[in-house]
Every structure is written in C-alpha cells, then in structure tokens.
Coordinates of C-alpha atoms in Angstrom, one line a residue:
M1 CA 37.7 -102.2 107.7
K2 CA 37.7 -100.3 104.9
Q3 CA 38.4 -97.1 104.2
H4 CA 36.1 -94.3 103.2
P5 CA 36.0 -93.6 99.5
I6 CA 36.4 -90.4 99.6
E7 CA 36.9 -90.4 95.6
R8 CA 33.4 -91.4 95.1
S9 CA 30.9 -88.4 94.4
G10 CA 30.7 -85.6 97.1
C11 CA 32.3 -87.6 99.6
R12 CA 35.6 -85.3 99.5
L13 CA 33.4 -82.4 99.6
F14 CA 32.0 -83.7 102.3
C15 CA 35.4 -84.5 104.2
L16 CA 36.4 -81.3 103.4
L17 CA 33.5 -79.6 104.9
L18 CA 33.8 -81.6 108.1
L19 CA 37.4 -81.2 108.6
G20 CA 36.5 -77.5 108.5
G21 CA 40.7 -76.6 108.1
A22 CA 41.1 -77.8 111.6
V23 CA 44.0 -79.3 111.2
A24 CA 45.6 -76.9 108.4
G25 CA 49.4 -77.1 109.0
A26 CA 49.2 -80.5 111.0
N27 CA 52.0 -82.7 110.2
V28 CA 52.3 -86.4 110.4
A29 CA 55.3 -87.9 111.2
H30 CA 57.4 -90.0 109.0
G31 CA 56.0 -93.6 109.0
E32 CA 52.8 -92.7 111.4
T33 CA 49.3 -93.5 110.8
P34 CA 46.9 -90.4 111.9
R35 CA 44.4 -92.0 114.6
Y36 CA 41.2 -90.6 115.8
Q37 CA 41.2 -88.8 119.0
G38 CA 37.8 -88.5 119.6
P39 CA 37.7 -85.8 122.6
C40 CA 35.2 -86.3 125.3
A41 CA 36.1 -84.1 128.0
V42 CA 37.6 -81.0 129.1
A43 CA 39.4 -79.1 131.8
V44 CA 41.1 -75.5 132.4
S45 CA 43.6 -74.7 134.5
R46 CA 42.6 -72.0 137.2
D47 CA 45.1 -69.5 135.2
G48 CA 43.3 -70.3 132.3
K49 CA 47.0 -70.9 130.3
T50 CA 46.6 -74.5 130.1
G51 CA 44.0 -77.3 128.7
Y52 CA 43.5 -80.7 129.4
V53 CA 41.4 -82.9 126.9
A54 CA 40.8 -86.6 127.6
N55 CA 40.8 -88.2 124.1
A56 CA 38.6 -91.3 124.4
D57 CA 39.8 -93.1 121.2
A58 CA 43.4 -92.3 121.1
R59 CA 43.7 -93.5 125.1
Q60 CA 45.3 -89.8 125.8
V61 CA 45.3 -87.1 127.8
A62 CA 46.6 -84.2 126.0
W63 CA 47.8 -81.1 127.4
L64 CA 47.2 -77.9 125.2
E65 CA 48.9 -74.2 125.4
L66 CA 45.9 -71.9 125.7
P67 CA 44.0 -69.9 124.7
A68 CA 44.8 -71.2 120.7
G69 CA 47.2 -74.2 121.2
P70 CA 49.1 -76.4 120.5
V71 CA 49.2 -79.6 121.9
V72 CA 52.4 -79.5 124.1
R73 CA 51.9 -83.0 125.8
Q74 CA 50.3 -86.4 125.3
I75 CA 50.1 -89.0 128.0
D76 CA 49.2 -92.8 127.3
V77 CA 46.5 -94.0 129.7
P78 CA 45.7 -97.6 130.6
A79 CA 42.0 -97.6 129.0
E80 CA 39.3 -94.9 127.1
P81 CA 39.6 -91.8 129.5
S82 CA 36.0 -91.2 130.1
G83 CA 36.3 -88.1 132.3
L84 CA 38.4 -85.3 134.0
V85 CA 38.9 -83.0 137.1
L86 CA 41.2 -80.8 138.3
S87 CA 41.9 -80.9 142.0
P88 CA 40.7 -77.3 143.8
D89 CA 44.5 -76.3 143.7
G90 CA 45.2 -77.3 140.0
S91 CA 48.1 -79.2 141.1
R92 CA 46.6 -82.8 140.2
L93 CA 44.6 -84.0 137.1
I94 CA 42.5 -86.6 137.7
V95 CA 41.0 -89.1 135.2
T96 CA 38.7 -92.1 134.7
C97 CA 40.0 -94.7 132.5
A98 CA 36.5 -96.7 131.5
A99 CA 36.9 -100.4 131.7
P100 CA 34.8 -103.3 133.4
R101 CA 37.2 -102.5 136.0
S102 CA 38.3 -99.3 135.7
T103 CA 41.0 -96.9 136.9
V104 CA 41.1 -93.5 137.9
L105 CA 44.4 -92.2 137.5
V106 CA 45.8 -89.1 140.0
L107 CA 48.4 -86.9 137.9
D108 CA 50.8 -84.0 138.1
A109 CA 48.9 -81.5 136.1
A110 CA 52.3 -79.6 135.5
T111 CA 54.5 -82.9 134.3
G112 CA 52.0 -85.2 133.5
Q113 CA 53.5 -87.9 136.4
T114 CA 51.3 -90.4 137.5
L115 CA 51.0 -89.8 141.3
A116 CA 48.1 -92.8 142.1
S117 CA 46.3 -95.6 140.3
I118 CA 42.8 -96.3 142.2
P119 CA 40.5 -99.2 141.2
A120 CA 37.0 -98.0 140.7
G121 CA 34.0 -99.9 139.1
H122 CA 32.3 -100.8 135.5
T123 CA 32.9 -97.6 133.1
A124 CA 34.1 -95.2 135.7
M125 CA 32.9 -91.9 134.6
G126 CA 31.7 -88.3 135.6
P127 CA 34.3 -87.7 137.9
A128 CA 33.7 -84.9 140.4
I129 CA 36.1 -83.5 143.3
A130 CA 35.0 -82.2 146.6
P131 CA 36.0 -78.5 147.4
D132 CA 38.5 -79.4 149.9
G133 CA 40.2 -82.1 147.4
Q134 CA 40.2 -84.5 150.1
R135 CA 37.1 -86.6 148.6
L136 CA 36.5 -88.0 144.3
Y137 CA 33.4 -89.2 143.4
V138 CA 33.1 -91.4 140.3
C139 CA 30.1 -92.6 138.8
N140 CA 30.3 -96.2 138.1
R141 CA 28.1 -96.9 134.9
F142 CA 27.4 -100.4 134.6
H143 CA 27.7 -101.0 138.4
N144 CA 24.9 -98.2 138.8
D145 CA 27.1 -97.1 142.2
V146 CA 29.4 -94.5 142.8
S147 CA 32.7 -94.6 144.2
V148 CA 33.7 -92.4 146.9
I149 CA 37.2 -92.3 147.0
D150 CA 39.7 -91.1 149.8
L151 CA 42.4 -89.0 147.4
A152 CA 45.2 -88.5 150.3
A153 CA 44.9 -92.5 151.0
G154 CA 44.7 -93.5 147.6
V155 CA 41.7 -95.8 148.1
E156 CA 37.7 -96.4 148.0
V157 CA 35.9 -96.0 151.0
A158 CA 32.2 -96.3 150.1
R159 CA 29.9 -97.4 147.1
V160 CA 26.5 -95.8 147.1
K161 CA 23.9 -97.1 145.0
A162 CA 22.3 -94.4 142.1
V163 CA 19.5 -96.0 140.0
R164 CA 20.2 -96.8 136.5
E165 CA 23.7 -96.0 134.3
P166 CA 24.9 -92.8 136.3
V167 CA 27.2 -91.1 134.1
A168 CA 27.6 -87.7 135.0
A169 CA 28.0 -86.0 138.8
A170 CA 28.3 -82.4 140.0
I171 CA 28.9 -81.3 143.8
T172 CA 27.9 -78.1 145.7
P173 CA 30.2 -75.4 146.3
D174 CA 30.0 -76.5 150.2
G175 CA 30.7 -80.0 149.2
A176 CA 27.7 -81.2 151.4
T177 CA 25.6 -82.7 148.2
L178 CA 26.6 -84.4 144.8
L179 CA 23.9 -84.9 142.2
V180 CA 24.1 -88.0 140.2
A181 CA 22.5 -87.8 136.4
N182 CA 21.2 -91.2 135.8
H183 CA 21.2 -92.2 131.9
L184 CA 18.1 -93.7 131.2
P185 CA 14.8 -94.6 133.0
N186 CA 14.3 -97.7 135.4
D187 CA 10.6 -98.2 135.5
R188 CA 8.4 -100.7 133.7
L189 CA 6.5 -99.5 130.7
D190 CA 2.8 -100.2 131.6
T191 CA 2.9 -97.3 134.2
Y192 CA 3.3 -93.8 134.7
P193 CA 5.4 -91.7 134.9
V194 CA 8.3 -93.3 133.0
S195 CA 11.9 -91.3 133.5
A196 CA 14.9 -91.0 134.5
V197 CA 15.9 -89.4 137.9
L198 CA 19.0 -87.7 139.6
T199 CA 20.3 -89.1 142.9
V200 CA 21.3 -86.6 145.3
I201 CA 23.9 -87.7 148.0
D202 CA 24.5 -86.6 151.3
T203 CA 28.2 -86.4 151.6
Q204 CA 28.3 -86.7 154.9
S205 CA 25.8 -89.6 155.8
H206 CA 25.7 -91.0 152.2
Q207 CA 21.7 -91.2 152.2
T208 CA 20.2 -90.4 148.6
T209 CA 17.2 -88.8 147.7
A210 CA 16.2 -89.3 144.1
I211 CA 14.6 -86.7 141.6
R212 CA 12.2 -87.7 139.1
L213 CA 12.6 -86.0 135.7
P214 CA 9.5 -85.0 133.4
H215 CA 7.6 -88.4 132.0
G216 CA 9.4 -89.3 129.1
S217 CA 13.3 -88.0 130.2
H218 CA 16.0 -90.4 129.4
S219 CA 19.4 -90.1 127.7
L220 CA 21.0 -87.9 130.4
R221 CA 24.6 -86.7 129.4
A222 CA 26.1 -84.2 131.7
M223 CA 25.3 -81.7 134.8
C224 CA 26.5 -79.1 136.6
V225 CA 25.7 -76.5 139.9
S226 CA 25.1 -73.4 139.9
P227 CA 28.4 -71.1 141.7
D228 CA 26.3 -70.2 144.3
G229 CA 25.2 -73.7 145.0
K230 CA 21.4 -72.8 144.5
Y231 CA 20.6 -74.6 141.6
A232 CA 21.2 -78.0 139.3
Y233 CA 21.4 -78.3 135.6
A234 CA 20.8 -81.4 133.8
T235 CA 20.9 -82.1 130.0
H236 CA 18.5 -84.7 128.5
L237 CA 15.7 -85.7 126.1
V238 CA 11.8 -85.9 126.8
S239 CA 10.2 -87.7 124.3
N240 CA 6.7 -87.9 123.8
F241 CA 6.5 -92.0 123.4
E242 CA 2.7 -92.1 123.8
L243 CA 2.2 -90.3 120.4
V244 CA 2.2 -91.7 117.0
P245 CA 4.9 -90.6 115.6
T246 CA 3.4 -88.7 112.5
H247 CA 6.0 -86.3 112.0
V248 CA 8.5 -84.5 113.9
E249 CA 7.6 -80.7 114.3
F250 CA 7.3 -79.0 117.8
G251 CA 8.5 -81.7 119.5
W252 CA 6.0 -84.3 119.0
M253 CA 8.6 -87.0 119.0
N254 CA 11.4 -85.7 121.0
M255 CA 12.6 -82.3 122.2
N256 CA 15.9 -81.4 123.7
V257 CA 16.2 -79.7 127.3
V258 CA 17.9 -78.9 130.4
S259 CA 16.3 -79.3 133.8
V260 CA 16.9 -77.3 136.5
I261 CA 17.1 -78.8 140.1
D262 CA 16.7 -76.4 143.5
V263 CA 19.9 -78.3 145.1
A264 CA 18.2 -77.1 148.8
E265 CA 14.7 -78.2 148.3
K266 CA 15.7 -81.3 146.5
K267 CA 12.9 -80.9 143.3
L268 CA 12.4 -79.8 139.7
V269 CA 11.6 -76.3 139.5
N270 CA 11.5 -76.0 135.8
T271 CA 12.6 -78.0 132.3
L272 CA 14.0 -75.7 129.7
G273 CA 13.1 -75.9 126.1
L274 CA 16.2 -75.4 124.0
D275 CA 14.5 -76.1 120.5
G276 CA 13.2 -73.5 118.1
S277 CA 9.9 -73.3 116.5
F278 CA 11.4 -74.5 113.2
T279 CA 15.0 -75.5 114.1
A280 CA 15.6 -77.4 116.8
A281 CA 18.9 -78.2 118.8
G282 CA 19.2 -81.9 119.1
N283 CA 21.2 -84.2 121.5
P284 CA 21.8 -81.9 124.1
W285 CA 25.3 -83.1 125.8
G286 CA 27.8 -80.8 128.0
V287 CA 26.5 -78.1 130.4
T288 CA 28.5 -75.3 132.4
C289 CA 27.6 -71.9 133.8
T290 CA 29.6 -68.9 133.6
A291 CA 31.5 -67.8 136.4
D292 CA 29.0 -65.2 137.5
G293 CA 26.1 -67.8 137.6
K294 CA 24.5 -65.5 135.0
F295 CA 24.8 -67.9 132.0
L296 CA 24.2 -71.3 131.3
C297 CA 26.0 -72.8 128.6
V298 CA 25.3 -76.3 126.7
T299 CA 26.5 -78.0 123.8
H300 CA 24.3 -80.0 120.7
A301 CA 26.0 -82.8 120.2
G302 CA 23.6 -83.4 116.9
T303 CA 23.4 -80.1 115.7
H304 CA 27.3 -79.0 116.3
E305 CA 26.0 -75.5 118.2
V306 CA 26.5 -74.1 121.7
S307 CA 23.8 -72.5 123.6
V308 CA 24.4 -69.5 125.8
V309 CA 20.8 -69.1 127.5
D310 CA 20.1 -66.6 130.7
A311 CA 20.3 -68.7 134.0
A312 CA 17.6 -66.8 135.4
A313 CA 15.3 -67.8 132.7
A314 CA 16.5 -71.4 132.8
A315 CA 15.2 -71.0 136.7
G316 CA 11.6 -70.9 135.5
R317 CA 11.2 -67.0 134.4
L318 CA 11.7 -67.6 130.7
V319 CA 7.8 -66.5 129.5
H320 CA 7.8 -68.5 126.1
M321 CA 8.2 -71.6 128.1
Y322 CA 5.5 -73.6 129.6
M323 CA 4.5 -77.4 130.8
S324 CA 1.6 -79.0 128.8
A325 CA 0.4 -82.3 129.8
S326 CA 0.1 -83.8 127.0
V327 CA 3.0 -82.6 124.8
G328 CA 5.5 -81.6 127.9
V329 CA 8.3 -78.8 126.9
L330 CA 6.9 -76.4 124.3
P331 CA 10.1 -74.7 122.2
D332 CA 10.5 -71.0 122.7
D333 CA 8.6 -69.1 120.1
S334 CA 11.3 -67.0 118.6
E335 CA 13.9 -67.9 115.9
Q336 CA 15.5 -65.0 116.7
P337 CA 18.5 -64.4 119.2
T338 CA 17.3 -62.6 122.5
S339 CA 19.1 -61.5 125.7
Q340 CA 17.6 -64.9 127.2
R341 CA 19.1 -67.1 124.7
R342 CA 21.6 -67.5 121.8
R343 CA 22.9 -70.2 119.5
I344 CA 26.4 -70.2 118.3
E345 CA 27.6 -73.3 115.3
L346 CA 30.9 -74.6 116.0
P347 CA 33.4 -75.3 113.4
G348 CA 33.7 -79.2 114.1
K349 CA 31.2 -82.0 114.3
G350 CA 30.2 -83.4 117.5
P351 CA 30.4 -81.1 120.7
R352 CA 30.6 -82.9 123.7
A353 CA 32.0 -81.8 127.4
V354 CA 32.3 -77.8 127.7
T355 CA 34.4 -76.1 130.3
I356 CA 34.4 -72.3 130.7
A357 CA 37.8 -69.9 131.6
G358 CA 36.9 -66.3 131.9
S359 CA 35.2 -65.1 129.0
K360 CA 36.0 -68.4 126.4
L361 CA 34.5 -71.8 126.9
Y362 CA 36.5 -75.0 125.2
V363 CA 34.7 -77.3 123.6
A364 CA 35.5 -81.0 123.0
E365 CA 34.2 -81.6 119.2
Y366 CA 34.4 -85.6 119.5
F367 CA 34.1 -86.2 115.2
S368 CA 36.3 -83.4 114.4
D369 CA 39.4 -84.3 116.9
T370 CA 39.6 -80.6 117.9
V371 CA 38.7 -77.8 120.7
A372 CA 36.8 -75.4 119.8
V373 CA 37.2 -72.0 121.5
V374 CA 33.9 -69.7 122.0
D375 CA 34.8 -66.4 123.4
L376 CA 31.3 -65.1 124.6
Q377 CA 32.4 -61.6 124.6
A378 CA 32.8 -61.4 120.7
P379 CA 29.9 -61.2 118.4
S380 CA 29.4 -65.3 117.1
V381 CA 30.3 -64.7 113.5
D382 CA 33.8 -64.1 114.4
G383 CA 34.1 -65.2 118.5
V384 CA 35.3 -69.1 117.5
E385 CA 38.4 -70.6 116.9
Q386 CA 39.3 -73.9 116.9
I387 CA 42.6 -76.2 118.3
A388 CA 43.4 -79.2 116.5
L389 CA 44.5 -82.5 118.5
G390 CA 46.6 -84.0 116.2
P391 CA 46.8 -85.6 112.3
Q392 CA 43.4 -85.9 110.7
P393 CA 43.0 -89.3 109.6
L394 CA 41.4 -90.9 106.6
L395 CA 37.3 -91.1 107.4
T396 CA 36.2 -94.4 107.3
D397 CA 33.3 -95.7 106.3
Q398 CA 32.3 -97.0 110.2
R399 CA 33.3 -93.3 111.5
W400 CA 31.5 -91.5 109.1
G401 CA 28.3 -93.6 109.7
E402 CA 29.1 -92.9 113.4
L403 CA 28.7 -89.2 112.9
L404 CA 25.6 -89.9 110.8
F405 CA 24.3 -92.0 113.3
N406 CA 24.4 -89.2 115.9
D407 CA 24.3 -86.0 113.6
A408 CA 20.6 -84.2 114.0
T409 CA 21.1 -82.4 111.0
I410 CA 20.2 -85.1 108.5
C411 CA 16.6 -84.8 110.4
R412 CA 13.9 -82.6 109.1
Q413 CA 14.2 -79.3 111.3
H414 CA 16.8 -81.2 113.4
W415 CA 14.7 -82.5 116.0
Q416 CA 16.4 -85.7 116.5
S417 CA 19.2 -88.2 115.3
C418 CA 19.2 -91.7 115.4
A419 CA 20.6 -91.8 118.9
S420 CA 18.0 -90.1 120.2
C421 CA 16.0 -93.2 120.2
H422 CA 19.2 -95.5 120.2
P423 CA 21.8 -93.9 122.4
D424 CA 24.9 -95.7 122.1
G425 CA 23.4 -98.0 119.4
R426 CA 21.2 -99.0 122.4
T427 CA 17.9 -98.2 123.5
D428 CA 15.9 -95.2 125.0
V429 CA 14.0 -98.3 126.7
L430 CA 10.6 -96.9 126.2
N431 CA 8.1 -98.0 124.2
W432 CA 6.9 -96.7 120.9
D433 CA 3.8 -96.8 118.6
L434 CA 5.4 -96.9 115.2
M435 CA 3.1 -97.4 111.9
N436 CA 5.1 -99.6 110.5
D437 CA 3.1 -102.5 112.1
G438 CA 0.0 -100.7 112.7
V439 CA -1.1 -98.4 115.2
G440 CA -2.6 -99.1 118.8
N441 CA 0.4 -101.9 119.3
T442 CA 3.3 -100.2 120.9
K443 CA 6.4 -102.0 121.9
N444 CA 9.8 -101.6 123.2
T445 CA 12.8 -99.7 121.3
K446 CA 15.4 -102.7 120.6
S447 CA 19.2 -102.4 120.8
L448 CA 20.9 -102.2 117.2
L449 CA 23.9 -104.9 119.0
L450 CA 24.3 -107.5 116.4
S451 CA 20.9 -106.2 114.6
F452 CA 22.9 -107.0 111.4
A453 CA 23.6 -110.4 112.6
T454 CA 20.1 -111.4 113.6
P455 CA 17.3 -111.1 111.1
P456 CA 14.3 -109.9 111.0
S457 CA 14.1 -106.6 112.5
M458 CA 11.5 -105.2 114.6
A459 CA 9.3 -106.6 117.6
E460 CA 7.1 -108.3 114.8
G461 CA 9.5 -109.0 112.3
V462 CA 8.1 -106.7 109.9
R463 CA 11.5 -105.5 108.4
S464 CA 13.7 -108.4 106.6
G465 CA 16.9 -106.8 108.2
A466 CA 18.9 -104.1 109.9
A467 CA 19.7 -102.6 106.4
E468 CA 15.6 -102.4 105.6
S469 CA 15.3 -100.7 108.9
V470 CA 18.1 -97.9 108.6
R471 CA 16.7 -96.9 105.7
A472 CA 13.4 -96.9 106.7
G473 CA 14.1 -95.4 110.0
L474 CA 15.5 -92.0 108.2
N475 CA 12.5 -91.8 105.9
N476 CA 10.0 -92.5 108.6
I477 CA 11.5 -91.6 112.1
L478 CA 13.7 -88.7 111.0
F479 CA 11.8 -87.5 107.8
A480 CA 15.2 -87.6 105.6
D481 CA 15.5 -88.4 102.2
R482 CA 19.0 -89.7 102.4
P483 CA 22.1 -91.0 99.7
E484 CA 22.3 -94.5 99.5
I485 CA 26.1 -93.8 100.6
E486 CA 24.9 -92.7 103.8
C487 CA 22.7 -95.6 104.7
E488 CA 26.2 -98.1 103.6
A489 CA 27.6 -95.9 106.2
I490 CA 25.1 -95.8 108.9
D491 CA 25.1 -99.4 108.2
A492 CA 29.3 -100.3 108.7
Y493 CA 28.6 -98.5 112.3
I494 CA 26.0 -100.7 113.7
Q495 CA 27.8 -103.9 112.3
A496 CA 30.7 -102.5 114.3
L497 CA 29.0 -102.2 117.7
E498 CA 30.6 -104.6 120.2
P499 CA 29.2 -106.0 123.2
V500 CA 30.0 -104.8 126.9
P501 CA 31.5 -107.1 129.2
S502 CA 28.7 -107.8 131.8
P503 CA 29.4 -106.4 135.2
S504 CA 27.6 -109.7 136.7
L505 CA 31.3 -111.5 135.3
V506 CA 34.0 -112.0 137.8
E507 CA 37.7 -111.1 136.8
G508 CA 35.9 -111.4 133.5
R509 CA 34.4 -115.1 134.0
L510 CA 31.3 -116.5 134.7
S511 CA 30.5 -117.1 138.6
A512 CA 29.9 -120.3 140.3
A513 CA 25.9 -119.1 140.6
A514 CA 26.1 -118.2 136.2
E515 CA 27.9 -121.6 135.6
R516 CA 24.8 -123.6 137.3
G517 CA 22.8 -121.2 135.6
K518 CA 24.7 -122.1 132.2
A519 CA 24.4 -126.0 133.0
L520 CA 20.4 -125.6 133.2
F521 CA 20.1 -122.9 130.7
V522 CA 21.5 -125.6 127.7
G523 CA 19.9 -128.4 129.8
D524 CA 16.9 -130.6 128.8
Q525 CA 15.3 -129.3 132.3
T526 CA 14.6 -125.5 130.9
G527 CA 14.9 -125.9 127.3
C528 CA 16.2 -122.4 127.2
S529 CA 19.0 -122.8 124.3
R530 CA 16.2 -124.1 122.1
C531 CA 15.2 -120.8 121.3
H532 CA 18.5 -119.3 122.3
P533 CA 21.3 -121.2 121.0
S534 CA 24.8 -119.9 121.5
P535 CA 26.5 -117.6 119.9
L536 CA 24.0 -115.0 119.2
Y537 CA 21.7 -117.1 121.9
T538 CA 18.4 -116.7 119.4
D539 CA 16.8 -118.9 117.0
L540 CA 15.9 -115.8 114.6
K541 CA 12.4 -117.3 114.5
M542 CA 9.1 -115.9 115.6
H543 CA 7.8 -117.4 118.9
D544 CA 4.4 -117.2 121.3
V545 CA 5.3 -116.6 124.3
G546 CA 2.2 -116.0 126.0
S547 CA 1.9 -112.8 125.4
R548 CA 0.1 -110.2 123.5
D549 CA 0.1 -106.9 122.1
K550 CA -2.0 -104.4 123.8
Y551 CA -4.9 -105.0 121.2
G552 CA -4.1 -108.6 120.9
W553 CA -3.5 -108.3 117.1
T554 CA -0.4 -110.6 117.5
D555 CA 0.8 -112.8 119.8
R556 CA 4.3 -113.9 118.2
F557 CA 7.3 -112.2 118.6
D558 CA 11.2 -111.7 116.9
T559 CA 13.4 -113.9 119.7
P560 CA 15.9 -111.2 121.0
T561 CA 19.6 -112.0 121.5
L562 CA 20.1 -112.4 125.0
V563 CA 23.8 -111.2 124.4
E564 CA 24.0 -107.6 126.4
I565 CA 20.3 -108.2 128.2
W566 CA 21.7 -106.9 131.4
R567 CA 21.7 -103.2 129.6
T568 CA 17.8 -103.3 127.9
A569 CA 15.7 -103.4 131.2
P570 CA 12.4 -103.6 131.2
Y571 CA 11.9 -106.8 129.1
L572 CA 9.4 -108.6 127.1
H573 CA 7.9 -106.4 123.9
G574 CA 5.7 -104.3 126.1
G575 CA 8.4 -103.6 128.9
Q576 CA 6.3 -104.9 131.9
Y577 CA 8.7 -106.8 133.5
P578 CA 12.0 -104.7 134.9
T579 CA 14.1 -107.3 135.5
I580 CA 14.9 -110.8 134.1
K581 CA 13.9 -112.6 137.3
E582 CA 10.2 -110.7 137.4
L583 CA 10.1 -112.1 133.8
L584 CA 11.4 -116.1 134.6
V585 CA 8.7 -115.7 137.6
E586 CA 5.8 -114.0 136.5
G587 CA 6.3 -115.0 132.8
K588 CA 7.6 -118.5 133.5
H589 CA 3.9 -120.7 131.7
G590 CA 4.7 -118.9 128.7
L591 CA 8.6 -119.4 128.5
G592 CA 10.3 -122.9 127.8
G593 CA 7.0 -124.5 127.2
G594 CA 6.3 -124.6 131.0
R595 CA 9.3 -126.1 132.3
L596 CA 10.3 -123.2 134.1
E597 CA 7.4 -123.5 136.6
K598 CA 9.4 -126.7 137.9
L599 CA 12.7 -125.1 139.0
T600 CA 13.3 -124.2 142.3
E601 CA 13.9 -120.2 143.9
Q602 CA 17.6 -121.2 144.0
E603 CA 17.7 -122.5 140.4
I604 CA 15.5 -119.1 139.1
D605 CA 18.4 -117.5 140.7
D606 CA 21.1 -119.1 139.2
L607 CA 19.3 -118.8 135.5
V608 CA 19.2 -115.5 135.9
E609 CA 22.9 -115.1 136.9
F610 CA 24.3 -117.0 133.6
V611 CA 21.5 -114.6 131.2
L612 CA 22.7 -111.6 132.9
S613 CA 26.4 -112.6 132.2
L614 CA 26.0 -112.9 128.8

C-alpha cells in the first residue's frame, strides 16, 4: 500500500493537527516499524490506578499506568480484540477476540497471564459480566446470538438468539436482566415501522423480549445501565429516510441520539437528541454513567467530542426535546452549554469506547492511537489530557480515507459522515429517495464492498463507478466541497474493504448443502451464474428482474455482487424481501428466466445455503 504523501500541499499540516502532539517524546526502537494501534475498548481498575485498552489494529491489549500513562505492558492476542471487561473483584481481565471462530481470553489483570481461552461465535464483542462474576455474556455479531459462558468451568453453556448483529450488552446491578443492542433493523422496507431493536434477556430463563426503537433507528454502537438499574441507554442514529434529502439542517437526514429504556417496564421512555440546532454531534458511539448516576457521558466518533448530559433530563424531563411524527427527535434549541448538557472537545480523532473512574473519563481515540483523559470536575478548556499508546506511524492514504469516511466534521454543520449511511463501509439497510435519479423512487442503500470493482454505481447505474459516487456523495449528501486529495483517500479506504467470511461456512468451507447449491447455481438448471459469474458474482450489467420502482419509472437495475450478501438484507432494490429464500420463492418468476420455478423446496434451500456462504 502506498504511503500518504505528507509532502503534498496541506498534508503535513493535516498530520500535525491529527496527531495533536499525542506522541510527543515517544521513541521508536531501532528497526521497529510503528503500526496503528486502533484503540476500541477501555476499562479501568477499581482503584483507578491501571487502565486496560483493546487495540484492534495492533491485536494487542495494553496496560496503562493511570492517571497519565505510560503504557507498561502489551499482550498479543490471537485476533482483533473487540471488547474487554474486568471481573467484579478486579482480578481478571476478559477480552473478546473477534474472528469467524472467536476467542474469549481470561487474563490475570495484574500480570497479563492467560488463565483461560474459551471459544465463542462469529465476531464476538460487547462482553458483559454478571455482578457475582460467575456468568459472562458475549455478543456474537454475525451469528446473531449471545453466548452464555460459565467462567468457573470455562465453557459456553447456552446460546440466546438476538435479532440482527448484536454489538453491545449491559447487565443490571442485580444480574437479572441483560440488555443487548442490535446494530441494524431486521424489517422489510415496505412496512412501518423500520427500526433496530434491543433484545432483553432474562438471565435465569433466557427468555427474550424485543424493545423497538423509534422509526428509522439504526447503527447502534454501545449501551450501559444506570447504577441503580432503573434505566438503560443506547447510542444510535435516527434517519428520516422517507424524506427527500435536500439538506441536512435540523436533522433532516440523520439525527444523533441516545434512547432511554425503563428496565423494569421493558419499554422505551425517551429518545434524546444530542445535536445542537446549528452544530450537530455526528455519530454517537460509547456511553457510560457517572457513579452517582447523575450524568450520562456519550462519545461522538464523528465530531471528536464527548457530551455530558443530565441523566434526569435524558430520562424525559428535558424541556427542549420533543417528538415529532414527521421528523423524529428535534435538537435542543440552544447552542450554549447548560446545566443539562455540555460538549467537550477531545484532542484526538475517532473517540469510541468510554469508561469512568472517579471524576475522570477515559476515552479510546481510535484514529489517534491515544486515550483521552477528561476530568469532569475541571473546566472543559483545560480538563483534557492524552495518553499515547505507541509511536505514531506514517498516515497512509487508506487510513486517512477511513478517518475521513467516519468524520462528520467534513459535513455541513456536522450532522453525519459517510459512515452514517454506510456503517463499516456497508449499509444502513434503509430505502432512500436520492435525487440523482429523480424523486419518488426510493431504493435500498448498497454496501460499498467491491464497489470499485463492480461498476456502475447506484441501483439504476446512474453513476459510472464508485469514484464518481464518492465525489457526488460528498457534494450532495454531506453538502461539502472537499479537495480531490481527500476524495482519493476515501477511494483508497473503500477499495481496501475486504469481505467478512460468511457465518454459514463450516470450518471455513462450504457445507454439504451449500455444495449442492453451488452445483445448482453454476448449472443450466437455474442459470444463476449467467448474471452472477464468479469471482465477483455479477456480470456488471443492468437487467429486468420482474420488479419496478414505486412509480414504474424503470424496470432495469444493476446486478449486485453476491459477495457478503448474507450481510445486506432486505433484498432487491426496494428491500421488500427480508431473506434470500423469500426473494427466490416469491420473486422466482422474474429470476433466472423462470428456471427457479421448477426447483423443489430442498433445491431452493440448498441454493440459498450457497448464496449465503459467499
């Protein structure tokens, strides 16, 4: 991969501003090449003297001497560390290591010695531990379930179904209830409402309850429970995807919010807008409560800030917030800090996870390879420090592009980033009525995976390729006029996206059913491979598949790649098919030239198994 040309105009200044002096004085050992750390999760010991950081890019866990550093220990882990939690007595550090076959490591919190290694599901993350320290709960993101682990025995004792991409969990102080944040909606898009849900799990019976969030809710990232166990808080976006995106002001497209759940009643009681009227707070991520439960602290990954919100206000008593059936949650009218909320600018870029010890917040700054330390008792202007996690590597085009892709400050008024509609470079799974192909013809957001290799772009092929779409998106969605060098960096990031191995694979290989489905897929009996030839599984052409947009203006659509299609439901341009099987069964008259109508149910199942394995 080529290195970022910092000698080019403006880039050296950008790098200096990005690093912000975070690694001043850091030395690189002779012959050592600095690498990205990518801090994504953080925990602090009960005495506040030791911090623990999961560094996703370095595949390490770091021990910090608190309150100001330095790093005193780094432990290599077998896969990308995605979350960590301390046992209630503080003696063990538990780390989820995300992979198709994930590992949960139990480490000695003092020495870093591995005490146990426990298998988990696909892309394990969001660990939560019972107050008695006996049970651990781990979100298996792409298996759509939660592992229940007996820590004393070191084994998984149950799997509990979630809904779609569970990414975070929080347990009540009495250990009776586990709340799980599902990243994306799991609805067909020609119905109402369309929104992500929280899965509430009774830890004794493993019975589940779903709590639906407001219409348009998606991209859940984190959650926590108040110290008294009365409320749970989840960060996410609310999209007004049924409105024509003519502007971004006042949350016309995307709003940045925290939803508040009454735990005992298992119901949504409020959704709190985090945006100001003229300066939004793009892409909320981490969330935690102060020990007394009076304040809620939320990181904004897109605007590089942390919000400190009065918890009583968040629960529904904030007079400036109200719900609107047409728009959703409207932002506070005031731009000035109040006793109910203040916004604190952080020194680094891409704040994600946050934890608290005493009056100090510790924030993982993903793109700066640092941990910000915020003293809540100090004035915002001088109450923030920073701990470097390692020597700063040279910024590559790809890394800079990833930062820009997730940076809401390049958007007009900071309402959203590219990642708001394309989380992780994929899809928010919503239908949008973009103006690039006329008004009144909503279509599902496409994943950006392989977008540069599979032109044209957009469902109706109105863009020649992904590069044109990047520039059009910056201009027409973020309402930003950005220099070409930034567009090229975003190009580099999108081109570097790699498919995640399917959860349908068995030991990394096709199952017996998928092998049968593959034979059907490539054979003349179905003709599937004519429009979806390997390795990209698209012929790059426009086809009539027996469907039209809402007003019948067009009946020819771009053939999508089937790679990672298991991740992008609902299907077809209108999102009316929740599963591939429903698409094949209900829409088979328009697919494969009618050949699919002759398949048996078993053959349909085998074909689905193969497609979902790509």
